[in-house]
Amino acid sequence: MDSKLQIDYIEEEDIIWLHEAKQVKDSLELDDFIIDFAGSEVVGLEIMNASEVLTRYIQDKPKPAMKKMLGHIVSANLRTQVKDDLIFIVAYNLFEKADKMPTPVPVAVNLPRQVMLARA
């Protein structure tokens, strides 16, 4: 599933939240990521230490430049796919113009039991 997202960046805390305009029913925190669910649907992705985390994926930008870029993101997309007990999440189009290939930010995690039950 692909979703166009709203974006909130808190520079002082270096947190970016990519989310749909839907009510969050449950969240799963893993390392620097919080995944928000509405039932079994992923409706948001929060990235703590965002400039550091995203610098791992986009290596041509130093952390200070990344932090500045995060404050200027105007659009992003989220693609999710659930397969068995895994969920694959890719955030893309964070920094690119429409005519450029997207730089993906992939996350793959085991689904929590309550999300698996909601899918049944």
PDB file of C-alpha atoms in Angstrom:
ATOM      1  CA  MET A   1       0.000   0.000   0.000  1.00  0.00           C
ATOM      2  CA  ASP A   2       1.297   3.466  -0.907  1.00  0.00           C
ATOM      3  CA  SER A   3       0.340   6.537   1.099  1.00  0.00           C
ATOM      4  CA  LYS A   4       0.996  10.249   0.651  1.00  0.00           C
ATOM      5  CA  LEU A   5       1.934  11.617   4.048  1.00  0.00           C
ATOM      6  CA  GLN A   6       1.855  14.637   6.254  1.00  0.00           C
ATOM      7  CA  ILE A   7       5.266  15.560   7.647  1.00  0.00           C
ATOM      8  CA  ASP A   8       6.232  16.992  11.018  1.00  0.00           C
ATOM      9  CA  TYR A   9       9.858  17.629  11.962  1.00  0.00           C
ATOM     10  CA  ILE A  10      10.942  18.740  15.434  1.00  0.00           C
ATOM     11  CA  GLU A  11      14.467  20.046  14.924  1.00  0.00           C
ATOM     12  CA  GLU A  12      15.330  20.426  18.621  1.00  0.00           C
ATOM     13  CA  GLU A  13      14.599  16.725  19.212  1.00  0.00           C
ATOM     14  CA  ASP A  14      15.644  15.588  15.701  1.00  0.00           C
ATOM     15  CA  ILE A  15      12.413  13.623  15.205  1.00  0.00           C
ATOM     16  CA  ILE A  16      10.519  13.318  11.954  1.00  0.00           C
ATOM     17  CA  TRP A  17       6.994  11.940  11.849  1.00  0.00           C
ATOM     18  CA  LEU A  18       5.543  10.810   8.528  1.00  0.00           C
ATOM     19  CA  HIS A  19       1.849  10.118   8.974  1.00  0.00           C
ATOM     20  CA  GLU A  20      -1.571   9.847   7.413  1.00  0.00           C
ATOM     21  CA  ALA A  21      -4.488  11.845   8.764  1.00  0.00           C
ATOM     22  CA  LYS A  22      -5.876   8.782  10.555  1.00  0.00           C
ATOM     23  CA  GLN A  23      -6.253   7.978  14.229  1.00  0.00           C
ATOM     24  CA  VAL A  24      -3.413   5.878  15.620  1.00  0.00           C
ATOM     25  CA  LYS A  25      -4.689   2.832  17.517  1.00  0.00           C
ATOM     26  CA  ASP A  26      -1.356   1.189  18.388  1.00  0.00           C
ATOM     27  CA  SER A  27       2.379   1.852  18.074  1.00  0.00           C
ATOM     28  CA  LEU A  28       5.463  -0.323  17.963  1.00  0.00           C
ATOM     29  CA  GLU A  29       8.854   1.111  18.990  1.00  0.00           C
ATOM     30  CA  LEU A  30      12.012  -0.480  17.573  1.00  0.00           C
ATOM     31  CA  ASP A  31      15.365   1.219  18.044  1.00  0.00           C
ATOM     32  CA  ASP A  32      15.050   4.634  16.360  1.00  0.00           C
ATOM     33  CA  PHE A  33      11.656   3.918  14.770  1.00  0.00           C
ATOM     34  CA  ILE A  34       8.058   4.071  15.982  1.00  0.00           C
ATOM     35  CA  ILE A  35       5.526   2.497  13.637  1.00  0.00           C
ATOM     36  CA  ASP A  36       1.925   3.667  14.068  1.00  0.00           C
ATOM     37  CA  PHE A  37      -1.006   1.376  13.267  1.00  0.00           C
ATOM     38  CA  ALA A  38      -4.744   1.770  12.749  1.00  0.00           C
ATOM     39  CA  GLY A  39      -5.736  -1.876  13.117  1.00  0.00           C
ATOM     40  CA  SER A  40      -3.343  -3.782  10.862  1.00  0.00           C
ATOM     41  CA  GLU A  41      -2.691  -0.773   8.596  1.00  0.00           C
ATOM     42  CA  VAL A  42       0.513   1.258   8.974  1.00  0.00           C
ATOM     43  CA  VAL A  43      -0.520   4.920   9.203  1.00  0.00           C
ATOM     44  CA  GLY A  44       2.720   6.517  10.368  1.00  0.00           C
ATOM     45  CA  LEU A  45       6.458   6.212  10.834  1.00  0.00           C
ATOM     46  CA  GLU A  46       8.364   8.250  13.395  1.00  0.00           C
ATOM     47  CA  ILE A  47      12.156   8.368  13.162  1.00  0.00           C
ATOM     48  CA  MET A  48      14.100   9.469  16.220  1.00  0.00           C
ATOM     49  CA  ASN A  49      17.646  10.800  15.692  1.00  0.00           C
ATOM     50  CA  ALA A  50      16.407  11.358  12.156  1.00  0.00           C
ATOM     51  CA  SER A  51      19.451  13.179  10.804  1.00  0.00           C
ATOM     52  CA  GLU A  52      21.761  10.403  12.006  1.00  0.00           C
ATOM     53  CA  VAL A  53      19.490   7.571  10.839  1.00  0.00           C
ATOM     54  CA  LEU A  54      18.873   9.074   7.398  1.00  0.00           C
ATOM     55  CA  THR A  55      22.565   9.883   6.950  1.00  0.00           C
ATOM     56  CA  ARG A  56      23.132   6.097   7.028  1.00  0.00           C
ATOM     57  CA  TYR A  57      20.934   5.761   3.923  1.00  0.00           C
ATOM     58  CA  ILE A  58      21.934   8.935   2.104  1.00  0.00           C
ATOM     59  CA  GLN A  59      25.670   8.930   2.612  1.00  0.00           C
ATOM     60  CA  ASP A  60      26.528  11.951   0.476  1.00  0.00           C
ATOM     61  CA  LYS A  61      25.000  14.322   3.070  1.00  0.00           C
ATOM     62  CA  PRO A  62      26.766  15.048   6.387  1.00  0.00           C
ATOM     63  CA  LYS A  63      24.588  15.061   9.513  1.00  0.00           C
ATOM     64  CA  PRO A  64      24.375  18.903   9.869  1.00  0.00           C
ATOM     65  CA  ALA A  65      23.265  19.230   6.234  1.00  0.00           C
ATOM     66  CA  MET A  66      20.746  16.422   6.720  1.00  0.00           C
ATOM     67  CA  LYS A  67      19.261  18.151   9.763  1.00  0.00           C
ATOM     68  CA  LYS A  68      18.762  21.327   7.728  1.00  0.00           C
ATOM     69  CA  MET A  69      17.183  19.341   4.861  1.00  0.00           C
ATOM     70  CA  LEU A  70      14.730  17.618   7.205  1.00  0.00           C
ATOM     71  CA  GLY A  71      13.173  20.945   8.081  1.00  0.00           C
ATOM     72  CA  HIS A  72      12.364  21.573   4.432  1.00  0.00           C
ATOM     73  CA  ILE A  73      10.701  18.304   3.389  1.00  0.00           C
ATOM     74  CA  VAL A  74       7.375  19.084   1.770  1.00  0.00           C
ATOM     75  CA  SER A  75       6.248  15.634   0.647  1.00  0.00           C
ATOM     76  CA  ALA A  76       6.919  11.988   1.318  1.00  0.00           C
ATOM     77  CA  ASN A  77       5.394   8.631   0.552  1.00  0.00           C
ATOM     78  CA  LEU A  78       5.205   5.448   2.566  1.00  0.00           C
ATOM     79  CA  ARG A  79       4.930   2.004   1.023  1.00  0.00           C
ATOM     80  CA  THR A  80       4.061  -0.928   3.242  1.00  0.00           C
ATOM     81  CA  GLN A  81       3.718  -4.619   2.597  1.00  0.00           C
ATOM     82  CA  VAL A  82       2.765  -7.295   5.086  1.00  0.00           C
ATOM     83  CA  LYS A  83       4.039 -10.808   4.469  1.00  0.00           C
ATOM     84  CA  ASP A  84       3.303 -13.474   7.062  1.00  0.00           C
ATOM     85  CA  ASP A  85       4.553 -12.011  10.364  1.00  0.00           C
ATOM     86  CA  LEU A  86       6.841  -9.382   8.787  1.00  0.00           C
ATOM     87  CA  ILE A  87       6.058  -5.864   7.712  1.00  0.00           C
ATOM     88  CA  PHE A  88       8.192  -4.047   5.162  1.00  0.00           C
ATOM     89  CA  ILE A  89       8.079  -0.257   5.212  1.00  0.00           C
ATOM     90  CA  VAL A  90       9.797   2.051   2.762  1.00  0.00           C
ATOM     91  CA  ALA A  91       9.690   5.836   3.082  1.00  0.00           C
ATOM     92  CA  TYR A  92      10.593   7.568  -0.170  1.00  0.00           C
ATOM     93  CA  ASN A  93      10.506  10.875  -2.046  1.00  0.00           C
ATOM     94  CA  LEU A  94      11.715  12.661   1.076  1.00  0.00           C
ATOM     95  CA  PHE A  95      14.323  14.766  -0.703  1.00  0.00           C
ATOM     96  CA  GLU A  96      13.836  14.130  -4.413  1.00  0.00           C
ATOM     97  CA  LYS A  97      12.022  16.050  -7.057  1.00  0.00           C
ATOM     98  CA  ALA A  98       9.410  14.131  -9.028  1.00  0.00           C
ATOM     99  CA  ASP A  99      11.768  13.488 -11.964  1.00  0.00           C
ATOM    100  CA  LYS A 100      14.483  11.793  -9.861  1.00  0.00           C
ATOM    101  CA  MET A 101      14.721   8.231  -8.597  1.00  0.00           C
ATOM    102  CA  PRO A 102      13.623   8.051  -4.965  1.00  0.00           C
ATOM    103  CA  THR A 103      16.059   7.295  -2.163  1.00  0.00           C
ATOM    104  CA  PRO A 104      14.326   4.618  -0.071  1.00  0.00           C
ATOM    105  CA  VAL A 105      14.535   4.382   3.703  1.00  0.00           C
ATOM    106  CA  PRO A 106      13.666   0.709   4.355  1.00  0.00           C
ATOM    107  CA  VAL A 107      12.439  -0.803   7.625  1.00  0.00           C
ATOM    108  CA  ALA A 108      11.515  -4.502   8.072  1.00  0.00           C
ATOM    109  CA  VAL A 109      10.154  -5.722  11.408  1.00  0.00           C
ATOM    110  CA  ASN A 110       8.263  -8.622  12.924  1.00  0.00           C
ATOM    111  CA  LEU A 111       4.649  -7.713  13.520  1.00  0.00           C
ATOM    112  CA  PRO A 112       3.550  -7.583  17.153  1.00  0.00           C
ATOM    113  CA  ARG A 113       1.073 -10.260  18.186  1.00  0.00           C
ATOM    114  CA  GLN A 114      -1.837  -7.813  18.610  1.00  0.00           C
ATOM    115  CA  VAL A 115      -1.395  -6.572  15.023  1.00  0.00           C
ATOM    116  CA  MET A 116      -1.272 -10.136  13.722  1.00  0.00           C
ATOM    117  CA  LEU A 117      -4.508 -10.885  15.611  1.00  0.00           C
ATOM    118  CA  ALA A 118      -6.173  -7.761  14.163  1.00  0.00           C
ATOM    119  CA  ARG A 119      -5.314  -8.999  10.647  1.00  0.00           C
ATOM    120  CA  ALA A 120      -7.002 -12.381  11.229  1.00  0.00           C
TER     121      ALA A 120
END
